[in-house]
Amino acid sequence: MALTLFDTDEYRPPVWKSYLYQLQQEAPHPRRITCTNEVENRPKYYGREFHGMISREAADQLLSVAEGSYLIRESQRQPGTYTLALSIHLRRPSYLSLLFSGTLHSLTSLVRRATLKENEQIPKYEKVHNFKVHTFRGPHWCEYCANFMWGLIAQGVKCADCGLNVHKQCSKMVPNDCKPDLKHVKKVYSCDLTTLVKAHITKRPMVVDMCIREIESRGLNSEGLYRVSGFSDLIEDVKMAFDRDGEKADISVNMYEDINIITGALKLYFRDLPIPLITYDAYPKFIESAKIMDPDEQLETLHEALKLLPPAHCETLRYLMAHLKRVTLHEKENLMNAENLGIVFGPTLMRSPELDAMAALNDIRYQRLVVELLIKNEDILF
């Protein structure tokens, strides 16, 4: 193509570049179809665009909402094989290559962000022993060094959660392998979160799982969900039921017709945790992320903050945020968006380690923003 010289310094792009630009402008933006359900065995390198083992017809139905939509599904004929499904309406011969390349570029960015944690599988939960000075009756031997524990009183320390007996000096060398025994873990509320899940051998506290299942089965359209308070005496009844009966506690509609009692019991569980769901150690990093103005940097910092959480706390937070995201999908009925839920759950999930009341008060707006960001970006961060 011959070059054309112009008298002015103004740059005029070649015709072919203008044509490509025009096609790019006409191409629809990629739209991820996120899965709102919990999908078991989701590959670690996929985000919430993964819908599990669904049929081609079901995928087509989901993709019909808009042009440029995409999702990932597992083949029903060949389990373990995954397919990227796209919704494309061709208009011109050149359109496919541009749309596909543009979509793949955006997909690469989205998948990168959605798999920030791809190399960080949740390990088996570790727990430090809860040693307390103890006076043993009769002769006792240290379960770490196997030597006799001398003295008449305070001969050693005993783990309040698993019952391990060791010398005080030996307790400093014992690995973080506490396996809480239910006979030592007497309650559900006000119990350390990791202690509770290890004692009951669950991924998350049963209070969280059971309350969320009940709320989603009959309460998502309830106006002011989580904002409206339930009757405090009945909330205490739910608490006592969990402390007394554990996973056998009855929180069905037959026992508690008002869904606000169940939401109140769930919020009370998080408030009663001795170590907040967003722990004191991770708190400063979460607050730092809320103060960042650049969206990408903010997400990166928030991801770094999530890595500071103990695995059991992180898993519980992930499950809770996925639930709250589903709550926002019913905003027209329940009037609860991410901002409103942030106001409710900010002080519930986060407590300032600062003893200064004024500093803690100033952090409230950032606590609200942290929860709002976690809800809105739940499909990317977890």
Short mmCIF file of C-alpha atoms in Angstrom, two decimals:
data_model
loop_
_atom_site.label_atom_id
_atom_site.label_comp_id
_atom_site.label_asym_id
_atom_site.label_seq_id
_atom_site.Cartn_x
_atom_site.Cartn_y
_atom_site.Cartn_z
CA MET A 1 0.00 0.00 0.00
CA ALA A 2 1.42 3.39 -0.99
CA LEU A 3 2.18 5.89 1.73
CA THR A 4 0.36 9.21 1.58
CA LEU A 5 2.04 12.36 2.82
CA PHE A 6 0.08 15.11 4.53
CA ASP A 7 0.97 18.76 4.96
CA THR A 8 -0.02 18.69 8.63
CA ASP A 9 1.55 16.69 11.46
CA GLU A 10 -1.77 15.05 12.27
CA TYR A 11 -1.53 11.25 12.28
CA ARG A 12 -4.13 9.42 10.22
CA PRO A 13 -4.24 5.64 10.75
CA PRO A 14 -4.26 3.36 7.72
CA VAL A 15 -7.67 2.35 6.39
CA TRP A 16 -7.26 -1.27 7.54
CA LYS A 17 -6.62 -0.16 11.13
CA SER A 18 -9.75 1.97 11.12
CA TYR A 19 -11.73 -1.00 9.78
CA LEU A 20 -10.44 -3.30 12.55
CA TYR A 21 -11.17 -0.67 15.14
CA GLN A 22 -14.73 -0.34 13.82
CA LEU A 23 -15.22 -4.12 14.06
CA GLN A 24 -13.82 -4.14 17.59
CA GLN A 25 -16.22 -1.40 18.62
CA GLU A 26 -19.13 -3.38 17.21
CA ALA A 27 -18.12 -6.60 18.96
CA PRO A 28 -19.98 -7.30 22.22
CA HIS A 29 -18.07 -7.30 25.49
CA PRO A 30 -17.51 -10.72 27.07
CA ARG A 31 -20.06 -11.43 29.78
CA ARG A 32 -19.29 -14.16 32.28
CA ILE A 33 -22.25 -16.30 33.34
CA THR A 34 -21.47 -17.02 36.99
CA CYS A 35 -22.79 -20.08 38.77
CA THR A 36 -24.78 -19.13 41.87
CA ASN A 37 -24.75 -22.66 43.31
CA GLU A 38 -21.99 -24.46 45.19
CA VAL A 39 -20.24 -26.78 42.69
CA GLU A 40 -18.40 -29.73 44.18
CA ASN A 41 -14.96 -30.66 42.76
CA ARG A 42 -14.51 -27.40 40.88
CA PRO A 43 -11.00 -27.35 39.32
CA LYS A 44 -8.74 -24.90 41.13
CA TYR A 45 -7.92 -23.02 37.92
CA TYR A 46 -11.55 -22.06 37.20
CA GLY A 47 -13.61 -19.38 38.88
CA ARG A 48 -17.38 -19.04 39.23
CA GLU A 49 -17.80 -19.28 35.45
CA PHE A 50 -17.56 -23.08 35.98
CA HIS A 51 -21.05 -24.66 36.11
CA GLY A 52 -20.11 -28.28 36.65
CA MET A 53 -21.59 -31.18 34.68
CA ILE A 54 -24.48 -29.61 32.76
CA SER A 55 -25.89 -30.53 29.36
CA ARG A 56 -25.26 -28.60 26.15
CA GLU A 57 -28.93 -27.60 26.10
CA ALA A 58 -28.71 -26.21 29.65
CA ALA A 59 -25.57 -24.27 28.69
CA ASP A 60 -27.32 -22.82 25.62
CA GLN A 61 -30.21 -21.70 27.82
CA LEU A 62 -27.84 -19.91 30.20
CA LEU A 63 -25.94 -18.29 27.31
CA SER A 64 -29.10 -16.96 25.68
CA VAL A 65 -29.27 -13.95 28.00
CA ALA A 66 -26.90 -11.83 25.90
CA GLU A 67 -24.43 -11.98 23.06
CA GLY A 68 -20.85 -12.42 24.21
CA SER A 69 -21.89 -14.57 27.18
CA TYR A 70 -19.58 -17.43 28.15
CA LEU A 71 -19.28 -20.22 30.70
CA ILE A 72 -17.29 -23.39 31.32
CA ARG A 73 -18.96 -26.78 31.74
CA GLU A 74 -17.84 -30.36 32.31
CA SER A 75 -18.72 -32.87 29.62
CA GLN A 76 -21.39 -35.41 30.58
CA ARG A 77 -20.06 -37.93 28.05
CA GLN A 78 -16.42 -37.52 29.06
CA PRO A 79 -16.10 -36.53 32.74
CA GLY A 80 -12.90 -34.61 33.37
CA THR A 81 -13.17 -32.84 30.00
CA TYR A 82 -14.09 -29.15 30.11
CA THR A 83 -15.68 -26.98 27.42
CA LEU A 84 -15.67 -23.20 26.98
CA ALA A 85 -19.12 -22.26 25.65
CA LEU A 86 -19.61 -18.87 23.91
CA SER A 87 -22.67 -17.05 22.63
CA ILE A 88 -21.77 -15.56 19.22
CA HIS A 89 -24.06 -14.07 16.56
CA LEU A 90 -22.00 -13.67 13.37
CA ARG A 91 -22.57 -10.56 11.24
CA ARG A 92 -19.45 -10.44 9.04
CA PRO A 93 -16.78 -12.95 7.98
CA SER A 94 -14.06 -11.11 9.92
CA TYR A 95 -16.21 -10.76 13.01
CA LEU A 96 -15.48 -14.17 14.54
CA SER A 97 -11.71 -13.80 14.71
CA LEU A 98 -11.96 -10.38 16.31
CA LEU A 99 -14.62 -11.37 18.79
CA PHE A 100 -12.84 -14.59 19.66
CA SER A 101 -9.45 -12.92 20.13
CA GLY A 102 -11.01 -10.11 22.16
CA THR A 103 -12.98 -12.59 24.24
CA LEU A 104 -9.91 -14.74 24.89
CA HIS A 105 -7.95 -11.67 25.93
CA SER A 106 -10.66 -10.71 28.42
CA LEU A 107 -11.01 -14.33 29.50
CA THR A 108 -7.30 -14.49 30.21
CA SER A 109 -7.59 -11.44 32.42
CA LEU A 110 -10.71 -12.72 34.15
CA VAL A 111 -9.35 -16.21 34.71
CA ARG A 112 -6.10 -14.76 36.04
CA ARG A 113 -8.02 -12.70 38.55
CA ALA A 114 -10.48 -15.48 39.30
CA THR A 115 -7.62 -17.90 40.02
CA LEU A 116 -5.43 -15.69 42.16
CA LYS A 117 -5.54 -18.57 44.64
CA GLU A 118 -4.89 -21.37 42.15
CA ASN A 119 -1.74 -22.52 43.95
CA GLU A 120 -3.26 -22.24 47.40
CA GLN A 121 -5.37 -25.25 48.18
CA ILE A 122 -6.91 -25.17 51.64
CA PRO A 123 -4.69 -27.51 53.71
CA LYS A 124 -5.77 -29.66 56.60
CA TYR A 125 -6.63 -27.25 59.35
CA GLU A 126 -3.80 -26.78 61.82
CA LYS A 127 -4.54 -25.76 65.37
CA VAL A 128 -2.29 -24.75 68.23
CA HIS A 129 -2.86 -26.40 71.58
CA ASN A 130 -4.77 -24.47 74.21
CA PHE A 131 -2.43 -25.19 77.14
CA LYS A 132 -3.35 -24.16 80.67
CA VAL A 133 -1.48 -24.78 83.94
CA HIS A 134 -2.90 -27.88 85.60
CA THR A 135 -2.53 -29.72 88.90
CA PHE A 136 -2.59 -33.46 88.34
CA ARG A 137 -3.83 -35.94 90.92
CA GLY A 138 -1.54 -38.92 91.29
CA PRO A 139 1.59 -39.68 89.21
CA HIS A 140 1.65 -38.33 85.65
CA TRP A 141 4.12 -38.54 82.77
CA CYS A 142 4.68 -35.97 80.05
CA GLU A 143 3.11 -37.12 76.77
CA TYR A 144 5.83 -35.35 74.79
CA CYS A 145 9.12 -36.37 76.46
CA ALA A 146 7.72 -39.35 78.44
CA ASN A 147 9.44 -38.17 81.64
CA PHE A 148 7.79 -37.95 85.05
CA MET A 149 6.00 -34.71 85.99
CA TRP A 150 7.36 -33.79 89.43
CA GLY A 151 5.69 -31.69 92.11
CA LEU A 152 2.56 -31.54 94.23
CA ILE A 153 0.77 -28.70 92.40
CA ALA A 154 0.96 -27.17 88.91
CA GLN A 155 3.18 -30.01 87.68
CA GLY A 156 2.56 -29.18 84.02
CA VAL A 157 0.04 -27.94 81.47
CA LYS A 158 -3.02 -29.55 79.91
CA CYS A 159 -4.63 -28.70 76.56
CA ALA A 160 -8.18 -27.59 77.27
CA ASP A 161 -9.31 -28.77 73.82
CA CYS A 162 -7.71 -32.21 73.35
CA GLY A 163 -6.49 -33.10 76.86
CA LEU A 164 -2.75 -33.43 76.03
CA ASN A 165 -0.61 -33.39 79.23
CA VAL A 166 2.97 -32.09 78.97
CA HIS A 167 5.66 -30.24 80.91
CA LYS A 168 5.46 -26.45 80.65
CA GLN A 169 8.83 -26.38 78.87
CA CYS A 170 7.80 -29.21 76.53
CA SER A 171 4.66 -27.29 75.53
CA LYS A 172 6.87 -24.86 73.58
CA MET A 173 8.06 -27.70 71.33
CA VAL A 174 4.76 -29.48 70.74
CA PRO A 175 3.66 -29.13 67.05
CA ASN A 176 0.39 -27.47 66.07
CA ASP A 177 -1.45 -30.78 65.85
CA CYS A 178 -4.26 -30.30 68.37
CA LYS A 179 -7.22 -32.58 67.65
CA PRO A 180 -10.04 -31.28 69.83
CA ASP A 181 -12.17 -33.85 71.58
CA LEU A 182 -15.92 -33.28 71.84
CA LYS A 183 -15.82 -34.14 75.53
CA HIS A 184 -13.62 -31.07 76.04
CA VAL A 185 -15.46 -28.78 73.56
CA LYS A 186 -18.64 -28.19 75.55
CA LYS A 187 -20.33 -25.51 73.42
CA VAL A 188 -20.75 -24.12 69.91
CA TYR A 189 -21.13 -20.40 70.44
CA SER A 190 -18.14 -18.52 71.88
CA CYS A 191 -15.89 -21.42 70.83
CA ASP A 192 -12.80 -20.83 68.71
CA LEU A 193 -13.80 -21.44 65.08
CA THR A 194 -10.92 -23.79 64.17
CA THR A 195 -11.42 -25.72 67.41
CA LEU A 196 -15.09 -26.23 66.60
CA VAL A 197 -14.62 -27.47 63.03
CA LYS A 198 -11.79 -29.82 64.04
CA ALA A 199 -13.82 -31.23 66.92
CA HIS A 200 -16.83 -31.89 64.66
CA ILE A 201 -14.67 -32.81 61.62
CA THR A 202 -16.39 -30.33 59.30
CA LYS A 203 -15.19 -27.72 56.80
CA ARG A 204 -17.23 -24.96 58.45
CA PRO A 205 -19.11 -24.44 61.71
CA MET A 206 -22.46 -26.25 61.56
CA VAL A 207 -24.16 -23.04 62.74
CA VAL A 208 -23.10 -21.30 59.53
CA ASP A 209 -24.11 -24.15 57.22
CA MET A 210 -27.46 -24.83 58.87
CA CYS A 211 -28.53 -21.19 59.24
CA ILE A 212 -27.60 -20.32 55.65
CA ARG A 213 -29.46 -23.38 54.30
CA GLU A 214 -32.55 -22.38 56.27
CA ILE A 215 -32.35 -18.73 55.18
CA GLU A 216 -31.93 -19.63 51.51
CA SER A 217 -34.77 -22.13 51.60
CA ARG A 218 -37.39 -19.64 52.82
CA GLY A 219 -36.02 -16.17 53.49
CA LEU A 220 -34.24 -14.67 50.47
CA ASN A 221 -37.25 -12.51 49.57
CA SER A 222 -37.81 -11.27 53.13
CA GLU A 223 -37.67 -7.47 53.23
CA GLY A 224 -34.74 -6.15 55.24
CA LEU A 225 -33.06 -9.56 55.50
CA TYR A 226 -30.21 -9.33 58.07
CA ARG A 227 -31.07 -5.67 58.74
CA VAL A 228 -34.30 -6.39 60.63
CA SER A 229 -33.71 -7.81 64.11
CA GLY A 230 -35.49 -10.87 65.44
CA PHE A 231 -36.85 -11.28 68.97
CA SER A 232 -33.76 -11.46 71.22
CA ASP A 233 -35.15 -14.13 73.57
CA LEU A 234 -35.82 -16.49 70.65
CA ILE A 235 -32.36 -15.82 69.23
CA GLU A 236 -30.95 -16.90 72.59
CA ASP A 237 -33.11 -20.05 72.32
CA VAL A 238 -31.45 -20.88 68.99
CA LYS A 239 -28.03 -20.30 70.56
CA MET A 240 -28.83 -22.66 73.44
CA ALA A 241 -30.19 -25.25 71.00
CA PHE A 242 -26.90 -25.31 69.10
CA ASP A 243 -24.87 -25.42 72.32
CA ARG A 244 -27.01 -28.27 73.60
CA ASP A 245 -27.79 -30.32 70.46
CA GLY A 246 -25.13 -29.27 67.93
CA GLU A 247 -26.04 -30.29 64.38
CA LYS A 248 -29.27 -31.88 65.65
CA ALA A 249 -30.65 -28.46 66.64
CA ASP A 250 -34.09 -27.80 65.11
CA ILE A 251 -34.23 -24.37 63.46
CA SER A 252 -36.98 -25.21 60.97
CA VAL A 253 -40.02 -23.06 60.23
CA ASN A 254 -42.02 -25.21 62.65
CA MET A 255 -39.84 -23.99 65.52
CA TYR A 256 -39.00 -20.46 64.36
CA GLU A 257 -41.41 -19.03 61.82
CA ASP A 258 -39.70 -15.61 61.74
CA ILE A 259 -36.62 -15.86 59.50
CA ASN A 260 -35.11 -12.85 61.30
CA ILE A 261 -34.55 -15.11 64.32
CA ILE A 262 -32.30 -17.34 62.21
CA THR A 263 -30.40 -14.39 60.70
CA GLY A 264 -30.01 -12.97 64.21
CA ALA A 265 -28.62 -16.29 65.47
CA LEU A 266 -26.08 -16.37 62.61
CA LYS A 267 -24.92 -12.80 63.31
CA LEU A 268 -24.71 -13.57 67.03
CA TYR A 269 -22.46 -16.56 66.30
CA PHE A 270 -19.96 -14.34 64.47
CA ARG A 271 -20.13 -11.65 67.17
CA ASP A 272 -19.47 -14.23 69.91
CA LEU A 273 -16.33 -15.66 68.30
CA PRO A 274 -13.35 -15.15 70.65
CA ILE A 275 -11.21 -14.50 67.53
CA PRO A 276 -13.26 -12.69 64.85
CA LEU A 277 -13.85 -14.31 61.46
CA ILE A 278 -11.49 -11.68 60.00
CA THR A 279 -8.79 -12.17 62.60
CA TYR A 280 -6.89 -9.50 64.51
CA ASP A 281 -3.68 -10.43 62.67
CA ALA A 282 -5.27 -9.93 59.24
CA TYR A 283 -7.34 -6.89 60.21
CA PRO A 284 -4.78 -4.16 59.28
CA LYS A 285 -4.31 -5.59 55.77
CA PHE A 286 -8.06 -5.68 55.14
CA ILE A 287 -8.42 -2.07 56.30
CA GLU A 288 -5.48 -1.10 54.09
CA SER A 289 -7.22 -2.60 51.05
CA ALA A 290 -10.34 -0.54 51.71
CA LYS A 291 -8.30 2.67 51.61
CA ILE A 292 -6.79 1.98 48.15
CA MET A 293 -8.41 3.87 45.27
CA ASP A 294 -7.12 1.84 42.30
CA PRO A 295 -9.55 -1.12 41.75
CA ASP A 296 -6.95 -3.64 40.54
CA GLU A 297 -4.50 -2.82 43.31
CA GLN A 298 -7.34 -2.95 45.78
CA LEU A 299 -8.26 -6.49 44.73
CA GLU A 300 -4.64 -7.61 44.88
CA THR A 301 -4.27 -6.24 48.41
CA LEU A 302 -7.57 -7.82 49.45
CA HIS A 303 -6.31 -11.14 48.12
CA GLU A 304 -3.09 -10.76 50.10
CA ALA A 305 -5.21 -10.08 53.19
CA LEU A 306 -7.23 -13.28 52.62
CA LYS A 307 -4.00 -15.30 52.65
CA LEU A 308 -3.39 -14.13 56.22
CA LEU A 309 -6.54 -15.83 57.49
CA PRO A 310 -6.41 -19.30 59.05
CA PRO A 311 -7.77 -21.86 56.53
CA ALA A 312 -10.96 -22.55 58.51
CA HIS A 313 -11.69 -18.81 58.75
CA CYS A 314 -11.03 -18.30 55.03
CA GLU A 315 -13.33 -21.18 54.03
CA THR A 316 -16.11 -19.91 56.28
CA LEU A 317 -15.72 -16.37 54.91
CA ARG A 318 -15.86 -17.71 51.34
CA TYR A 319 -19.08 -19.61 52.04
CA LEU A 320 -20.66 -16.62 53.77
CA MET A 321 -19.77 -14.19 50.97
CA ALA A 322 -21.19 -16.56 48.33
CA HIS A 323 -24.42 -16.62 50.36
CA LEU A 324 -24.54 -12.84 50.72
CA LYS A 325 -23.96 -12.51 46.97
CA ARG A 326 -27.05 -14.66 46.43
CA VAL A 327 -28.95 -12.41 48.85
CA THR A 328 -28.13 -9.40 46.66
CA LEU A 329 -29.60 -11.19 43.62
CA HIS A 330 -33.00 -10.78 45.33
CA GLU A 331 -32.48 -7.08 46.04
CA LYS A 332 -35.79 -6.07 44.43
CA GLU A 333 -37.66 -8.10 47.04
CA ASN A 334 -35.44 -7.90 50.14
CA LEU A 335 -34.03 -4.38 49.50
CA MET A 336 -30.57 -5.56 50.57
CA ASN A 337 -27.65 -4.73 48.27
CA ALA A 338 -23.93 -5.22 48.91
CA GLU A 339 -23.61 -1.81 50.56
CA ASN A 340 -26.44 -2.49 53.00
CA LEU A 341 -25.04 -5.91 53.87
CA GLY A 342 -21.63 -4.32 54.37
CA ILE A 343 -23.13 -1.98 56.96
CA VAL A 344 -24.65 -4.95 58.80
CA PHE A 345 -21.73 -7.39 58.60
CA GLY A 346 -18.73 -5.03 58.78
CA PRO A 347 -18.65 -4.70 62.59
CA THR A 348 -19.93 -8.29 62.93
CA LEU A 349 -17.04 -9.94 61.09
CA MET A 350 -14.28 -7.46 61.99
CA ARG A 351 -13.16 -6.08 65.32
CA SER A 352 -10.34 -3.60 65.64
CA PRO A 353 -7.34 -4.83 67.65
CA GLU A 354 -6.84 -1.22 68.74
CA LEU A 355 -7.97 -0.42 72.26
CA ASP A 356 -8.38 3.23 71.33
CA ALA A 357 -12.13 3.77 70.98
CA MET A 358 -11.73 6.69 68.57
CA ALA A 359 -9.47 4.71 66.21
CA ALA A 360 -11.92 1.79 66.25
CA LEU A 361 -14.77 4.18 65.50
CA ASN A 362 -12.92 5.63 62.50
CA ASP A 363 -12.46 2.12 61.09
CA ILE A 364 -16.20 1.39 60.89
CA ARG A 365 -16.59 2.89 57.40
CA TYR A 366 -13.65 0.82 56.15
CA GLN A 367 -15.07 -2.34 57.74
CA ARG A 368 -18.30 -1.74 55.81
CA LEU A 369 -16.36 -1.23 52.58
CA VAL A 370 -14.29 -4.41 53.08
CA VAL A 371 -17.40 -6.57 53.34
CA GLU A 372 -19.01 -4.76 50.40
CA LEU A 373 -15.91 -5.47 48.26
CA LEU A 374 -15.83 -9.12 49.34
CA ILE A 375 -19.47 -9.58 48.33
CA LYS A 376 -19.16 -7.81 44.98
CA ASN A 377 -15.93 -9.64 44.04
CA GLU A 378 -16.75 -12.97 45.68
CA ASP A 379 -16.49 -14.83 42.37
CA ILE A 380 -12.99 -13.42 41.74
CA LEU A 381 -11.41 -13.53 45.19
CA PHE A 382 -12.46 -17.02 46.29
#
